[in-house]
XYZ file of C-alpha atoms in Angstrom:
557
model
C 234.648 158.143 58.771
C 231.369 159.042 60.361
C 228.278 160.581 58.436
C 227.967 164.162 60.072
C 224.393 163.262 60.950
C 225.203 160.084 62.768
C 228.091 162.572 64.350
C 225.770 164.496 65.227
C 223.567 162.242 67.204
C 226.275 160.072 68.891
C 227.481 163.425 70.200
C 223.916 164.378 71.158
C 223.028 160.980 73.257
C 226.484 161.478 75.065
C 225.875 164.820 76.562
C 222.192 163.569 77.591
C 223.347 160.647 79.311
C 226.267 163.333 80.910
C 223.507 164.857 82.084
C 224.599 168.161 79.852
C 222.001 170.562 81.548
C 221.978 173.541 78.477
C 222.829 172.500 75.011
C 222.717 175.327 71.800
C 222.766 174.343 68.433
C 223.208 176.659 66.339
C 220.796 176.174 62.387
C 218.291 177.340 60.112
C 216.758 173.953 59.454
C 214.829 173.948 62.798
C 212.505 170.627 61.662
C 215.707 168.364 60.814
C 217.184 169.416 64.401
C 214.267 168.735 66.243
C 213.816 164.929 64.088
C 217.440 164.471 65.293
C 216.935 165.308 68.240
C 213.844 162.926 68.889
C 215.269 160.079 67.469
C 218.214 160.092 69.784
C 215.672 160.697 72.747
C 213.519 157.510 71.508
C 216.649 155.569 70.674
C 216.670 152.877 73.351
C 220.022 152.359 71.745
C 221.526 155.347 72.375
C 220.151 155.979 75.327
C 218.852 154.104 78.606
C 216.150 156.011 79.664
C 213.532 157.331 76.715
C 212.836 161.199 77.403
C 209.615 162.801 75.863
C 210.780 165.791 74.487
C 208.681 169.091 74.910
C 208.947 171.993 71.965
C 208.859 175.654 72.481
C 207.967 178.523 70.793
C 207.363 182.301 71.299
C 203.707 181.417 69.853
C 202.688 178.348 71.316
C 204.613 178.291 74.585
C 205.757 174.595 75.610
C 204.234 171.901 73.138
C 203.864 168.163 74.940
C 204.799 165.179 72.768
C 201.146 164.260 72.280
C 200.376 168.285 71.044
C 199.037 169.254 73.779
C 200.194 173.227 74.926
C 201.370 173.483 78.867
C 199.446 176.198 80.240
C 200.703 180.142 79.813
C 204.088 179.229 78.870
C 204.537 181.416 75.878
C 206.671 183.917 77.658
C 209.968 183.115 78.202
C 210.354 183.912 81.738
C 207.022 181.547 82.320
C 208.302 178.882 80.426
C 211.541 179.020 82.429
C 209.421 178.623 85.798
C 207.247 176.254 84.365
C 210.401 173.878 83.942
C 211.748 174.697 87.336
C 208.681 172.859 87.866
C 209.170 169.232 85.990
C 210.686 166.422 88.063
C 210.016 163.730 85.133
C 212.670 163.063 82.938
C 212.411 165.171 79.693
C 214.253 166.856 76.506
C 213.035 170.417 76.483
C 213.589 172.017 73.487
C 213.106 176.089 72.900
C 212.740 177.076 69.399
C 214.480 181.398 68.834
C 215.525 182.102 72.590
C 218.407 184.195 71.026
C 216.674 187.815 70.904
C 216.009 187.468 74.827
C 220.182 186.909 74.890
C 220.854 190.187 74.549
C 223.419 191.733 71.694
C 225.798 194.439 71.107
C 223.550 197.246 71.455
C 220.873 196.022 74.351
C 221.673 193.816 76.849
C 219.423 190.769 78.203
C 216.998 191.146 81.325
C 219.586 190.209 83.983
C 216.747 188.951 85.522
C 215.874 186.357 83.130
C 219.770 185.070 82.958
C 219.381 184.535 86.489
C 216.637 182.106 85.552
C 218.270 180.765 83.168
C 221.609 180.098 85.591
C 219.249 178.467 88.188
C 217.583 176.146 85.335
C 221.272 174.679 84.589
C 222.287 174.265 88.414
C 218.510 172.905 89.169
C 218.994 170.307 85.969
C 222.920 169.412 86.124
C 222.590 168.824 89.998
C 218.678 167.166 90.252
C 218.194 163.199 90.464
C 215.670 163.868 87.530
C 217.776 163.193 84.103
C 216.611 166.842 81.848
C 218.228 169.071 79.325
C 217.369 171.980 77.781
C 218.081 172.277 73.927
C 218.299 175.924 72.450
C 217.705 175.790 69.061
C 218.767 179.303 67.134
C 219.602 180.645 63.385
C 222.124 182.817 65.287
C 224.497 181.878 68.045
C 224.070 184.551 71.075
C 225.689 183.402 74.144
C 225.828 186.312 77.032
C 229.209 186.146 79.253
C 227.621 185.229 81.781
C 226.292 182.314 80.421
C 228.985 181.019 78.909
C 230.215 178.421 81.532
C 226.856 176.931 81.685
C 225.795 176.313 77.804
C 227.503 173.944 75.610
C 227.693 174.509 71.833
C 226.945 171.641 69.400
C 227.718 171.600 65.733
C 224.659 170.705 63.423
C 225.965 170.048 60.259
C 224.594 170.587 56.880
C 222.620 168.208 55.099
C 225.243 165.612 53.490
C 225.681 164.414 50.150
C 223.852 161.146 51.252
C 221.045 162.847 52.634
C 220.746 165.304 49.528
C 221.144 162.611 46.801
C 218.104 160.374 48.864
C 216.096 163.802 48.391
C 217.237 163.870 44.896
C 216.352 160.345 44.142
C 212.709 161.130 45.465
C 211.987 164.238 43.476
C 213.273 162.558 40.821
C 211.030 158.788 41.313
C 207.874 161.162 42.167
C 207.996 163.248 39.103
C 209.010 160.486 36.616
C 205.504 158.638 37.954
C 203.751 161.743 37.093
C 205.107 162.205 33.424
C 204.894 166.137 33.628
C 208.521 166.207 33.628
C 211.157 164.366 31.766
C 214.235 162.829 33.469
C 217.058 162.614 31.204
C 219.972 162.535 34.232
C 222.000 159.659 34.361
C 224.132 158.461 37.526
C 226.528 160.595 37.105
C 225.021 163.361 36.394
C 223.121 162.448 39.935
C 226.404 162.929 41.571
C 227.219 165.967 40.339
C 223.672 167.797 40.811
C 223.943 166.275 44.816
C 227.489 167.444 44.641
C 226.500 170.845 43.099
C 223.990 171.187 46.310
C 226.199 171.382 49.335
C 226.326 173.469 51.600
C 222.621 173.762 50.856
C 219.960 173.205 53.807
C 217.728 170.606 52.274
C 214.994 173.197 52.156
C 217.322 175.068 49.213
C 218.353 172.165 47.639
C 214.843 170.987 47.097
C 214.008 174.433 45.619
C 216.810 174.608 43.464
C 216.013 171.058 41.606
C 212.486 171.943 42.086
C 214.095 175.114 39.877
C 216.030 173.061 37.595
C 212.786 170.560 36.748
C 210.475 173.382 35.695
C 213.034 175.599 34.032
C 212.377 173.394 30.803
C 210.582 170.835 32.226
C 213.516 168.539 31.974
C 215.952 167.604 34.498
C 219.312 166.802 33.027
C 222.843 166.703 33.635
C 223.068 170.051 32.498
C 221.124 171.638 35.690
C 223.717 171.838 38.023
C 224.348 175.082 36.652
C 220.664 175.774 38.073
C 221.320 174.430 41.582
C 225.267 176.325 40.944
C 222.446 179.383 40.623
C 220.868 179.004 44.179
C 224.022 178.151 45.829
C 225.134 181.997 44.917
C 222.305 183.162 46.886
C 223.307 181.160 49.716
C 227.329 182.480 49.192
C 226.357 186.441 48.973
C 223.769 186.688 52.134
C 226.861 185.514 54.191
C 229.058 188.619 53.303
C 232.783 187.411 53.396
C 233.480 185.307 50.067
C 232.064 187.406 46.673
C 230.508 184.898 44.120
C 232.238 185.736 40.875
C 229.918 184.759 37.730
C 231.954 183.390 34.826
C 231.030 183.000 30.855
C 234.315 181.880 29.483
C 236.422 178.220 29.058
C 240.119 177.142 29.167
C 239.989 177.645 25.253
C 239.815 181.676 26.113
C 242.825 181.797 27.435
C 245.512 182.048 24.782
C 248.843 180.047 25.710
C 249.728 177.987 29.246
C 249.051 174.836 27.739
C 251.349 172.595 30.356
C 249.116 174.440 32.897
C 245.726 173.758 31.024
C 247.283 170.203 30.490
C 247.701 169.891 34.354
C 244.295 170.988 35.051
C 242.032 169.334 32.452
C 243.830 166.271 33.863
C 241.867 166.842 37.365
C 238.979 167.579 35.815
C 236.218 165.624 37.838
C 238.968 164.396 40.014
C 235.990 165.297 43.174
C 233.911 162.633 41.956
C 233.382 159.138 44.121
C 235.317 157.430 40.819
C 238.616 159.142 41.435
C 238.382 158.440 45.637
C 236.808 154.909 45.181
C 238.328 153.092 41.775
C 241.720 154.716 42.049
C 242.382 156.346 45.233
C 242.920 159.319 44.507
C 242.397 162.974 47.112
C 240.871 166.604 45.571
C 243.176 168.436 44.401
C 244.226 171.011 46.867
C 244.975 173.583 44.774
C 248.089 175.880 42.315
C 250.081 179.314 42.968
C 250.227 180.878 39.928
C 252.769 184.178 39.897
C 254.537 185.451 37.614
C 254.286 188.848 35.128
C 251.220 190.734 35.437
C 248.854 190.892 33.145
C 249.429 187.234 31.216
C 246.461 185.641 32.505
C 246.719 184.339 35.762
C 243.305 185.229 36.965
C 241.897 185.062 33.677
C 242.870 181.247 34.122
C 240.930 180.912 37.780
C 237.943 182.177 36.188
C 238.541 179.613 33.476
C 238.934 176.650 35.326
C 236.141 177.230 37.633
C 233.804 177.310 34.344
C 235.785 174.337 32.372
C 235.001 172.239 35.798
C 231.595 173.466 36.060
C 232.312 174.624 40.210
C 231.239 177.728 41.512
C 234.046 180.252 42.101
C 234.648 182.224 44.834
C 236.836 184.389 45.474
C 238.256 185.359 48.990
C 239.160 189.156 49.042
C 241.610 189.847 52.165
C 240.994 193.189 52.630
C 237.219 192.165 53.749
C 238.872 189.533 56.541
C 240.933 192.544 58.191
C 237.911 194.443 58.618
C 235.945 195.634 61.988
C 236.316 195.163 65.797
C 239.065 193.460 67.319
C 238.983 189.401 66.987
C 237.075 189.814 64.278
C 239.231 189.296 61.594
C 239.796 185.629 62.811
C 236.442 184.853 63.098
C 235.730 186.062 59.462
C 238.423 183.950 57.976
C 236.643 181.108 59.991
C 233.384 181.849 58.574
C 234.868 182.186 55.214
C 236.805 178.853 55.508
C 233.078 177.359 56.907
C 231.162 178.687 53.774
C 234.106 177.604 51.230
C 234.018 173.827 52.992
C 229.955 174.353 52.470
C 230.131 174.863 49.095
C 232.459 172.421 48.314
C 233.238 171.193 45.732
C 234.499 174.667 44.197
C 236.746 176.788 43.238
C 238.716 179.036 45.868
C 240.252 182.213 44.569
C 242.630 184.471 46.265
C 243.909 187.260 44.017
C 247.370 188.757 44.415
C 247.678 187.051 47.431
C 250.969 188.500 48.195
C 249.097 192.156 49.367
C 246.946 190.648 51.569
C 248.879 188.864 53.841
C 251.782 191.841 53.821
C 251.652 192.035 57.357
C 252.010 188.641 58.346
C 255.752 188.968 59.057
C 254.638 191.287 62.090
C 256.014 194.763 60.650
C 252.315 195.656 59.838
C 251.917 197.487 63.535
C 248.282 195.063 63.889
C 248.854 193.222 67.035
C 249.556 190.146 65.226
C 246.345 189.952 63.370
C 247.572 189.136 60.224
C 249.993 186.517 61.448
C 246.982 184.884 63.468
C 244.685 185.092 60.436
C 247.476 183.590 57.837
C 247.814 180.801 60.378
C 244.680 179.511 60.781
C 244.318 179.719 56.621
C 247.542 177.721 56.182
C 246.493 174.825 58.766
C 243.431 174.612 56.954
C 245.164 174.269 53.855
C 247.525 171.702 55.191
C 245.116 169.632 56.730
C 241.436 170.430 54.318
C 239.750 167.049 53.076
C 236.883 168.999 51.496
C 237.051 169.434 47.605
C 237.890 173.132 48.235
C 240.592 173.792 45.109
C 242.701 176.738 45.879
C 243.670 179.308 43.335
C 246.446 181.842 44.576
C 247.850 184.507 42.056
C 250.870 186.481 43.001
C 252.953 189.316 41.083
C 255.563 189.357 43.415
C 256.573 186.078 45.137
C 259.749 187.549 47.067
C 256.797 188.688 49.427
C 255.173 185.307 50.156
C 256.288 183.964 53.517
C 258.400 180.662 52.554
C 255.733 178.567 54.628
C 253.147 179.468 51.996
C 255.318 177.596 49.479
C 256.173 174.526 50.973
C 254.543 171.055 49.806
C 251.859 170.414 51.106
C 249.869 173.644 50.802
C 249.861 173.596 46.970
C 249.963 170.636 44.459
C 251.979 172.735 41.999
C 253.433 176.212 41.483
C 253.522 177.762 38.264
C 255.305 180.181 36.314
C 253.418 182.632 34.271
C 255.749 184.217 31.557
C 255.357 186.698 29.054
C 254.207 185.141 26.814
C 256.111 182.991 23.315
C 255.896 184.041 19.960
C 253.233 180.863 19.398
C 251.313 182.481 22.522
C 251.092 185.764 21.426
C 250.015 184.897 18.008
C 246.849 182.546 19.940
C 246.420 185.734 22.107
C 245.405 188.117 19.182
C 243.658 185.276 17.166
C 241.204 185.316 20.376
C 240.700 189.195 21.188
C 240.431 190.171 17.261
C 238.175 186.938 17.057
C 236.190 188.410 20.165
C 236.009 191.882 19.460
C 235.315 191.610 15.517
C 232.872 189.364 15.208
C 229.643 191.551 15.788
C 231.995 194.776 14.857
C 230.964 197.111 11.905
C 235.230 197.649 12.554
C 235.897 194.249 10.958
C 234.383 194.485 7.330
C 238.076 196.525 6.767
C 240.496 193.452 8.107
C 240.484 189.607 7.685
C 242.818 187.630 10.349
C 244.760 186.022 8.386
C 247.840 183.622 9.360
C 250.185 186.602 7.577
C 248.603 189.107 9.772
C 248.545 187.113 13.015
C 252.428 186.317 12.405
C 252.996 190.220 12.002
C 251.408 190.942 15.050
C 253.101 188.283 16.765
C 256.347 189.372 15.745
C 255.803 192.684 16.664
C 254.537 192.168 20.072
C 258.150 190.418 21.608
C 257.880 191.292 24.987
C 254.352 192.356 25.570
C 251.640 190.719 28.002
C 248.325 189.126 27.439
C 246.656 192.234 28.510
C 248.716 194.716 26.682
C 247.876 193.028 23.499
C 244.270 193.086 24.432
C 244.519 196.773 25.000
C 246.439 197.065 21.547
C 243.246 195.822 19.921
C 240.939 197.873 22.569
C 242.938 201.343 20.790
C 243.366 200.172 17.653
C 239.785 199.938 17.437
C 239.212 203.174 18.965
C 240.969 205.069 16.452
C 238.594 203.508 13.606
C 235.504 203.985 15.680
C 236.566 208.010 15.958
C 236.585 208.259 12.240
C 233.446 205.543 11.542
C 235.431 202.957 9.258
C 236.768 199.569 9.233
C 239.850 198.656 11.521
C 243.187 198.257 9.699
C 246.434 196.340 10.008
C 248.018 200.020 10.382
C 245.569 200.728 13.449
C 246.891 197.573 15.081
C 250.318 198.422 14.314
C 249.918 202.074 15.505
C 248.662 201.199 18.879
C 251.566 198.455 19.369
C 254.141 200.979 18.370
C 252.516 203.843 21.442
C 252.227 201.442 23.988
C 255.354 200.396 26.482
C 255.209 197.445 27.254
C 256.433 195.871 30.870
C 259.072 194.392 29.931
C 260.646 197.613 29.007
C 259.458 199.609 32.244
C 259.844 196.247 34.655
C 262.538 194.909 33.303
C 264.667 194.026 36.503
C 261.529 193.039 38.711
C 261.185 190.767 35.712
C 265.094 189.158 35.369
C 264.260 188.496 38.984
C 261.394 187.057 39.412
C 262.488 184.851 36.398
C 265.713 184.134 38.534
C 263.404 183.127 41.433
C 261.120 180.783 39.324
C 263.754 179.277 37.335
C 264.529 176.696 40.099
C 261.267 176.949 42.264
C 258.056 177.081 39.983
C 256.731 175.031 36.383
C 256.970 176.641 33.454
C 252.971 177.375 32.524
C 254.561 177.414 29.201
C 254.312 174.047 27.323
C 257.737 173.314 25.762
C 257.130 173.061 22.335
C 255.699 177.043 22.939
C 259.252 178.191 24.032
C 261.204 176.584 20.905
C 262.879 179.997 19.379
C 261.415 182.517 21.883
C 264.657 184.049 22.368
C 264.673 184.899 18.354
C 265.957 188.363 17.267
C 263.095 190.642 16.973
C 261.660 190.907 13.449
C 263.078 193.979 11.107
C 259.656 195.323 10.958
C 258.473 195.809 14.490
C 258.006 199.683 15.547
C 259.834 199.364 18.928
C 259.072 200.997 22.096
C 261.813 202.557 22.810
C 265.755 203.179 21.594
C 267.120 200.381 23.604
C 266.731 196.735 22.346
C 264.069 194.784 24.002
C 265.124 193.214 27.005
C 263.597 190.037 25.916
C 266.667 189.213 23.850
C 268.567 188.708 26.580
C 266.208 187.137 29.411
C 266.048 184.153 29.916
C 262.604 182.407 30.572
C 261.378 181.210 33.884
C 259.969 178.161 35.406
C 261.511 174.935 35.050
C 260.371 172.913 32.200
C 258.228 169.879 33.019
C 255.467 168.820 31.001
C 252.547 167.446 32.006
């Protein structure tokens, strides 16, 4: 496969020698386009005939190779004439043209795209060979330009090109002794990893960042460089950068799905691709009963992995005039791919795309913008891993679920008797331990067992709530929390499974032969059991979880 900036200028010295006459590229870093650039026009290699190339700007007008300014030239209309002029070969180059293209609300001079037309017809049909380059942060092409300018990608900087810079930093700063290198190979990879989708500008500053934080660089700093590449993620709009303090080990339960993650933990890295041939990950579905953890595990994993998440919220693609929605899920999938590797979240992904079956009255807008996201899933090479959470998966079109898109699809489950009893060892853990409330209770392996039996039937979330009241009611009377507080607030609270209980048998029907049981086996072992003689229950009828069978097929990983 080709580097992106040899890509770049094989592409380039083709359209020269095609005798392209308007070329736009489209990039912040204006001082690595124009060094590509003029190494492609001094590469006797690449091309026949070496072109000088000539630099403009609104300031200095036309710059000659040798830095020397060609006369008035620093208006664009004059610099336009003044290469109407040339009949010597050349590659001119004109730095921030795009506010003279016109936008939305004020159209260009038509006057000056009339130039502009006759410099393409005087340079695609003239014996002299000449191009002219428009280099721009923003792409701004006015219709009636559009048959005469040809856009060229500029990628990114590359992991290559970012680890060299890396490497540098790193050599120059060792020599000094004013800051002490303790990274190590890997930890190399993972800071040059950590920086894509970075211009090399950023990534500079953000090990630059990462040196004088402490004075030490270490492997630790990619959180650093993690830190600037959040910058980069919010000034672009579409994807939100979600900040996350918490690790696999805060999520009680799902231990065949933690097993199946931690396993392709690192799996980004050159070992996995180069010593045992392994792709990325593409990604899990995760649906199942609300509220037992299935976005509290996203969050998770992106923090157990050390990747920036980011999660993609649907309602901000279907947003403005019309075409725009596809062109924000392209610039979201573009800003995903350039922050690779990471974490991709999409959050009860089953609303978003509602309208995809073409009921939703939008023109097809939906079905166009699920398209393009499922071919890009299909066929995505960058380490973009794709977390999808769904409540109900009866609403998924079936092409979401086929192989191909996901690695795996899990089953999220109320959760066992083991589960719950790991689920209120964490929230009383969590909210007791800098709580005047907890001087009154100790969690014991009696009192967790109570609890657990009690809670037969209830989510992750409502036992976090549980605790969240319980605590409440000793906060309104300034004491210690009690096992009778705990107890109180299971007994007022309904849980799901008594309000939801056929949405539940069904979606347990449906993931019984389709999805993995997040549930590790040896957590299921005597789920079913009779509910213990103590428990205050909900309601008059017995708990529906006596007679439900669990869903997800059991496979452990």
């Amino acid at each position: 496969m080709q580097q992106p900036t040899k890509s770049f200028r094989n592409n380039l010295a083709l359209l020269l020698r095609a005798r392209f006459p308007i070329l736009y590229v489209e990039s912040f870093e204006e001082e690595r386009v124009l060094a590509e650039v003029r190494a492609v026009a001094s590469d006797q290699s690449l091309m026949r005939t070496v072109r000088p190339v000539h630099v403009w700007s609104g300031t200095k007008g036309f710059v000659a190779p040798d830095g020397q300014a060609q006369g008035n030239t620093s208006e664009p209309r004059q610099a336009l004439e003044w290469l109407l002029e040339r009949d010597s070969p050349g590659v001119f180059i004109m730095l921030d043209l795009h506010p003279h293209l016109g936008d939305d609300r004020r159209p260009a001079d038509p006057g000056f795209l009339r130039r502009l037309r006759e410099v393409s017809f005087a340079f695609q049909s003239g014996a002299v060979a000449r191009v002219l380059i428009l280099v721009s942060p923003i792409t701004r092409i006015p219709d009636e330009l559009e048959k005469d300018i040809t856009l060229v990608d500029f990628p990114l900087p590359n992991e290559e090109e970012i680890r060299r810079v890396l490497e540098d930093m790193v050599a120059t700063n060792a020599a000094s002794g004013r800051i002490r290198i303790e990274v190590d190979n890997v930890g190399k990879e993972r800071l040059a990893k950590a920086a894509r989708g970075l211009t090399l500008s950023e990534a500079t500053n953000a090990f630059a960042r990462a040196m004088v934080d402490d004075g030490v660089l270490s492997n630790d700093d990619v959180y650093v460089v993690l830190e600037e590449k959040k910058q980069t993620v919010r000034k672009r709009g579409i994807l939100e950068f979600v900040d996350v303090n918490l690790d696999l080990d805060d999520v009680g339960g799902l231990q065949n799905l933690k097993r199946w993650l931690v396993k392709r933990n690192n799996s980004w890295l050159d070992e996995a691709t180069i010593e045992y041939g392994i792709p990325a990950p593409k990604g899990v579905l995760m649906t199942g009963v609300p509220g037992c953890g299935k976005s509290l595990t996203a969050k998770a994993i992106a923090a157990a992995w050390e990747l920036p998440l980011l999660r993609l919220d649907i309602g901000r693609i279907f947003a403005g005039l019309v075409g725009s929605s596809e062109q924000n899920m392209r610039a979201a999938i573009r800003t995903a791919e350039a922050a690779a590797p990471c974490v991709l979240w999409l959050d009860e992904v089953e609303k978003g795309f509602s309208g995809v079956s073409g009921e939703g009255g939008d023109g097809g807008t939906s079905s166009r913008v699920f398209g393009t996201f499922l071919t890009w899933m299909q066929e995505k090479t960058s380490p973009v891993f794709v977390i999808a959470t769904a409540n109900n998966v009866s609403r998924l079109p079936p092409e979401f679920l086929r192989k191909g898109r996901f690695d795996e699809i899990f089953f999220v489950d109320l959760p066992t008797r083991s589960e719950r009893r790991d689920i209120w060892s964490l929230h009383l853990t969590k909210r007791l331990k800098s709580s005047k409330a907890g001087g009154a209770i100790a969690i014991t392996d009696a009192l967790l067992d109570r609890l657990a039996g009690v809670t037969e039937g209830y989510a992750g979330a409502e036992i976090e709530q549980s605790v969240v009241s319980a605590l409440f009611d000793a906060f309104s009377e300034r004491r210690g929390l009690t096992q009778e507080d705990l107890l109180r607030a299971v007994h007022n609270m309904v849980p799901l499974s008594v309000t939801q209980a056929e949405q539940i048998a069904a979606v347990r029907g449906w993931a019984s032969k389709r999805a993995v049981a997040a549930t590790a086996t040896e957590d299921r072992s005597g789920y079913e059991s009779a509910v213990e003689a103590d428990r205050p229950a909900p309601s008059a009828e017995p708990s529906p979880e006596a007679s439900m069978s669990r869903g997800g097929r059991v496979v452990d990983f």
